[in-house]
Amino acid sequence: MEERTLLTLMVFSSLIVLAETIALKHGIEIYKLHVDSRVTSRFAHTLITSKIVNRANESREVTFEVELPKTAFITNFSMSIDGKAYPGIIKEKASAQKEYDTAVAQGQGAGLVRITGRKLEQFHISISIAAASKVTFELTYEELLKRQLGKFELLIKLQPKQLVTHFQIDVHIFEPQGICCLETDSTFMTNELTKALTKVQSETKAHILFKPTADQQRINPELNENLLNGDFVVRYDVKRGATAGDMQIVNGYFVHYFAPHEMPALPKNVIFVIDRSGSMAGRKIEQTRDALLKILRDLRLKDRFSFITFNSKVVEWKSSLLQATSENVASAAGFVQTISASGGTDINRALLAAVSLLDKSEGLPEKSVSMIILLTDGQPTSGESNVEVIQENIQKAVDGKYALFCLGLGFDVSYKFLEKMALSNGGLARRIYENADADLQLQGFYQEVATPILMKIEMHYPENAVEGLTKNNFKLFFEGSEIIVSGKISNELDILPVEIKAQSHAGGLTLREETNVKEKERVFQNQSYIFENFTERLWAYLTIQQLLEKSISAQEEDQKTLEAKALELSLRYSFVTPLTSMVVTKPGDQQQMELANKPTEADNEKSSSFAAGDAYRQRVGSAPGKCFSFDFIQNHFHIALLKRLLSHYSSWLISQLRGKSAIKLSMLISSISVGRVRSKTRAQLLANEYPQLLLQLPKQNDIICLRIDGQAQPSVHLLSDPEQGLTVRGKLGERTNHFVQLEINYANPPVQIHVSTNGVVLGHSNRSVQLPWTKSATSTVQGLSVSVEKERSFTASLSGMVTVRISLIKIPDAFLGLDFLHPDRFSDKVSGALGQFYSKAQFENNSNMNQRADERLLRVSGAEHKVARQYKKDYRLESTSDPVSCWSIDLTP
Ligand SMILES: *[C@@H]1O[C@H](CO)[C@@H](O)[C@H](O)[C@H]1NC(C)=O
Ligand SMILES: *[C@@H]1O[C@H](CO)[C@@H](O)[C@H](O)[C@H]1NC(C)=O
Ligand SMILES: *[C@@H]1O[C@H](CO)[C@@H](O)[C@H](O)[C@H]1NC(C)=O
Ligand SMILES: *[C@@H]1O[C@H](CO)[C@@H](O)[C@H](O)[C@H]1NC(C)=O
């Protein structure tokens, strides 16, 4: 038996990075890992196959872990141990839970699916297999890719944690409308890995194959660690004609896709209702302010807007909506800067105030969209605090006239409450994760709803010939999204007519089209690699999603009917939904155990969902006082590293624990013997300091981190690009060996920018403007927009040009980081100590020199530099973020 010690620890997330990457399983080899995705008209069917062998001479625990998109339903699972199959069976949830709760609670190897991040949830199973045994895991899930900001995205998360001999991701896409703008993206791609990626595309089909060899996966020849750790993303859009959308039919089930484009936006009347209660203090309110400032800039002249901020008191910025003229936007920006946080949370009064502001606003354009965007990070604590009463009040007040969007910031909100309120008022809810990029998430959400182009959309099909129609009335259509309606053609219909009615900026809009059913069915006939009956499964998927969504805002008795229908379909089409679970008969004792369920976003708040089971579990990057628990399986840990980790933190860890756990931990630490020490490389890899500069090289699709030894020089010429009219020089601090001053010169408009750790000075036609770090501010000089994010960063950007970003870092000593956004915009003439990397850098592919995989030769302007793969802290992110993997280089200009 392996000795296990379960510890629940309060630790920093940087520790987790270490712990995860060293979870080596001795004797357990994953020799095959295939991800096979087939996407037919946005409906994606993904099969993950993993073959594992126990090469140890005793039985060992093997683990199969998959992170899948939250929007997907698991449809099948099976494991086969030495040829004997153990299929997963989908059952109604209630009964499954009664029977199998105990098995799970006792930690017998299956972790139920749980949410692990913004987009993903994790499926997990651990089983013990005998020496020399082989096991094959197969997991299938299906999802309808949702068009957001003009793109469909297929996300595949990888983390094999060891080298895999037969590894591949195989994606086939078939879009009868035609594929456009296909791209792949990943968080781990290196030059070497790019060679393992092939993309073949025709008018309607695409095939993407990523098949790195074990050597290409290797991060380092000594550690056998796998580089593949992160997201692999395929994005595309489809081509569209200016018609009433596209119809697809297979075996009597039709799917109708409608996404009009190139239509003018409808003006919108938007009220931002912003929580400024005490819990928003600090980072959250700062990020909210930043996001609002950026959102303000994106308002269109025809839009009208106002702000309501609330704690226990509700403050209206203006008593009516203002048009988004530049004066009004500037005045609003001034107001936004003053929002500060304290007090309670009166959501009820704030929303009622927003509704009444819209109600009494006069002169709103007739063809315009009115919406309320609520941002809150907590529960209603002051004024009306009964959530049901609030929901009722708001629904009565809104009365179908406006759309309400609810954004919940962090995990202290009641997502269920926000979701129900949004869905019953024609909008939707979204959780904003409380991370370094919360402002970007807010902005991103706003962008999704920023451009309404149609209202009151009705999609009509012949009533007597179509049954099981999914939702066909939509309040709003936003640019970049897509409306999907599906149903079953009940009769022998030759022609399926469609009529779409909607309100556009120009008034009423009617689109009609007729589809020849037989002709459409022929499109899919000989597509051998497309999975069968996809329109029927898509119909079932969409129907279940919509029934579940409807049941959230329905009355209790309706809820039961809706859920019963959703359950029936989940079982018929074998989808693991919130109403079903998957069970499997365990090898060994032949007992059944619950294997998979479907958590909802609201379940994300219950800490219990990750406290049970015997998997190592963690919850990263959320609520304050981050709580992680993990399983220390002594055999499975790299002893030397564990010792290193514990010797650094042991006294602190022990001080955080009480009683038995502390004793256990001390025993564990003293029982660890130092053998097989191999921590040197790891120590090098994890050099935990900030680099001076981080450069994202667009051509190489890689990052280099630079140290420049320019102590002796008064100022180092970092970059000039004559075509961008941009020059950057920098000065190193006396003792810090980091930059403390940077000079940016623009030729057109002629602007000089002096950035130091004290602040920013803008020089323009003999005038100068001071921007201190203590305040967020934005300003525009002849098209050059500059902005200071308080105590954090400075950016300068000109339309179509590279954006210069300078980060202020205060640890250990104050210094400035520098990087460039859109570096692909640099011209070939870019030069300077940094500039040369954007034009002339080339990695040597010299395989005959016995080179280590974590070292390369980088040739720049005739000079050769030996660069090493290292992990560095990314100064652009929170100090607790994961380090970035980059090629590290020292330069003497
Ligand atoms: C195999 O088992 C024996 C004891 O039964 C042990 O001494 C030996 O180290 C094991 N070998 C491996 C490779 O684990
Ligand atoms: C589930 O997967 C197993 C193993 O691949 C397969 O035999 C079975 O047919 C699948 N079931 C369904 C419903 O697709
Ligand atoms: C599909 O394949 C069959 C037999 O291979 C062929 O007769 C038929 O013409 C094909 N149909 C289409 C639409 O290509
Ligand atoms: C596909 O649909 C047809 C017609 O409804 C049915 O006969 C067939 O069994 C279905 N195939 C699968 C794999 O479900």
Short mmCIF file of N, CA, C and O in Angstrom, two decimals, residues 169-171 183-186 188-200 207-213 216 232-234 701:
data_model
loop_
_atom_site.label_atom_id
_atom_site.label_comp_id
_atom_site.label_asym_id
_atom_site.label_seq_id
_atom_site.Cartn_x
_atom_site.Cartn_y
_atom_site.Cartn_z
N ILE A 169 -3.60 15.24 -31.77
CA ILE A 169 -4.89 15.93 -31.79
C ILE A 169 -5.30 15.96 -33.24
O ILE A 169 -4.54 16.41 -34.10
N ASP A 170 -6.49 15.45 -33.52
CA ASP A 170 -6.94 15.32 -34.89
C ASP A 170 -8.30 16.01 -34.99
O ASP A 170 -9.27 15.54 -34.40
N VAL A 171 -8.36 17.12 -35.69
CA VAL A 171 -9.61 17.87 -35.77
C VAL A 171 -10.09 17.92 -37.22
O VAL A 171 -9.34 18.33 -38.10
N GLU A 183 -7.89 29.45 -37.78
CA GLU A 183 -6.59 29.64 -37.12
C GLU A 183 -6.46 28.69 -35.95
O GLU A 183 -7.46 28.27 -35.36
N THR A 184 -5.22 28.34 -35.64
CA THR A 184 -5.00 27.55 -34.43
C THR A 184 -4.13 28.38 -33.52
O THR A 184 -3.38 29.25 -33.96
N ASP A 185 -4.23 28.09 -32.24
CA ASP A 185 -3.55 28.91 -31.27
C ASP A 185 -3.27 27.99 -30.09
O ASP A 185 -4.03 27.06 -29.86
N SER A 186 -2.17 28.22 -29.41
CA SER A 186 -1.98 27.42 -28.22
C SER A 186 -1.09 28.17 -27.27
O SER A 186 -0.37 29.08 -27.65
N PHE A 188 1.28 26.80 -25.55
CA PHE A 188 2.56 26.15 -25.28
C PHE A 188 3.42 26.00 -26.53
O PHE A 188 4.46 25.38 -26.50
N MET A 189 2.97 26.56 -27.64
CA MET A 189 3.64 26.26 -28.91
C MET A 189 5.07 26.80 -28.93
O MET A 189 5.34 27.91 -28.51
N THR A 190 5.99 25.98 -29.41
CA THR A 190 7.36 26.42 -29.64
C THR A 190 7.65 26.15 -31.12
O THR A 190 6.89 25.50 -31.80
N ASN A 191 8.78 26.63 -31.56
CA ASN A 191 9.20 26.38 -32.93
C ASN A 191 9.20 24.92 -33.27
O ASN A 191 8.73 24.48 -34.32
N GLU A 192 9.74 24.15 -32.34
CA GLU A 192 9.88 22.72 -32.56
C GLU A 192 8.49 22.08 -32.71
O GLU A 192 8.25 21.25 -33.57
N LEU A 193 7.58 22.49 -31.84
CA LEU A 193 6.24 21.90 -31.87
C LEU A 193 5.46 22.32 -33.12
O LEU A 193 4.61 21.58 -33.60
N THR A 194 5.76 23.52 -33.62
CA THR A 194 5.06 23.99 -34.82
C THR A 194 5.24 23.01 -35.97
O THR A 194 4.36 22.83 -36.80
N LYS A 195 6.40 22.35 -35.99
CA LYS A 195 6.68 21.39 -37.06
C LYS A 195 5.73 20.20 -37.01
O LYS A 195 5.56 19.49 -37.99
N ALA A 196 5.16 19.97 -35.85
CA ALA A 196 4.28 18.80 -35.70
C ALA A 196 2.83 19.15 -36.02
O ALA A 196 1.94 18.33 -35.84
N LEU A 197 2.61 20.37 -36.45
CA LEU A 197 1.24 20.83 -36.70
C LEU A 197 0.99 20.97 -38.19
O LEU A 197 1.74 21.65 -38.88
N THR A 198 -0.06 20.32 -38.69
CA THR A 198 -0.40 20.52 -40.10
C THR A 198 -1.86 20.93 -40.21
O THR A 198 -2.70 20.53 -39.41
N LYS A 199 -2.11 21.75 -41.21
CA LYS A 199 -3.45 22.27 -41.42
C LYS A 199 -3.76 22.14 -42.90
O LYS A 199 -3.00 22.59 -43.73
N VAL A 200 -4.85 21.44 -43.22
CA VAL A 200 -5.24 21.34 -44.62
C VAL A 200 -6.66 21.88 -44.70
O VAL A 200 -7.50 21.55 -43.87
N HIS A 207 -8.79 20.12 -41.95
CA HIS A 207 -8.22 19.05 -41.15
C HIS A 207 -6.99 19.58 -40.45
O HIS A 207 -6.06 20.07 -41.09
N ILE A 208 -6.99 19.50 -39.14
CA ILE A 208 -5.85 19.97 -38.36
C ILE A 208 -5.29 18.78 -37.60
O ILE A 208 -6.02 18.08 -36.89
N LEU A 209 -4.02 18.55 -37.80
CA LEU A 209 -3.39 17.42 -37.13
C LEU A 209 -2.17 17.93 -36.36
O LEU A 209 -1.31 18.61 -36.92
N PHE A 210 -2.14 17.62 -35.09
CA PHE A 210 -1.00 18.01 -34.25
C PHE A 210 -0.46 16.73 -33.64
O PHE A 210 -1.12 16.08 -32.85
N LYS A 211 0.75 16.37 -34.08
CA LYS A 211 1.25 15.05 -33.72
C LYS A 211 2.72 15.13 -33.34
O LYS A 211 3.59 14.69 -34.09
N PRO A 212 3.03 15.72 -32.20
CA PRO A 212 4.43 15.83 -31.80
C PRO A 212 4.99 14.50 -31.30
O PRO A 212 4.28 13.74 -30.63
N THR A 213 6.23 14.22 -31.65
CA THR A 213 6.87 13.02 -31.13
C THR A 213 7.22 13.25 -29.66
O THR A 213 7.18 14.38 -29.17
N GLN A 216 9.78 15.86 -29.33
CA GLN A 216 9.31 17.24 -29.50
C GLN A 216 8.53 17.72 -28.28
O GLN A 216 8.47 18.91 -28.02
N PHE A 232 -5.15 24.22 -26.45
CA PHE A 232 -4.99 24.16 -27.89
C PHE A 232 -6.34 24.61 -28.46
O PHE A 232 -7.37 24.03 -28.12
N VAL A 233 -6.31 25.64 -29.28
CA VAL A 233 -7.57 26.26 -29.71
C VAL A 233 -7.65 26.30 -31.23
O VAL A 233 -6.68 26.64 -31.89
N VAL A 234 -8.80 25.94 -31.75
CA VAL A 234 -9.06 26.12 -33.18
C VAL A 234 -10.20 27.13 -33.31
O VAL A 234 -11.23 26.97 -32.68
N ASN A 701 6.44 32.89 -32.78
CA ASN A 701 5.37 32.52 -31.87
C ASN A 701 5.95 32.04 -30.54
O ASN A 701 5.64 30.95 -30.06
#
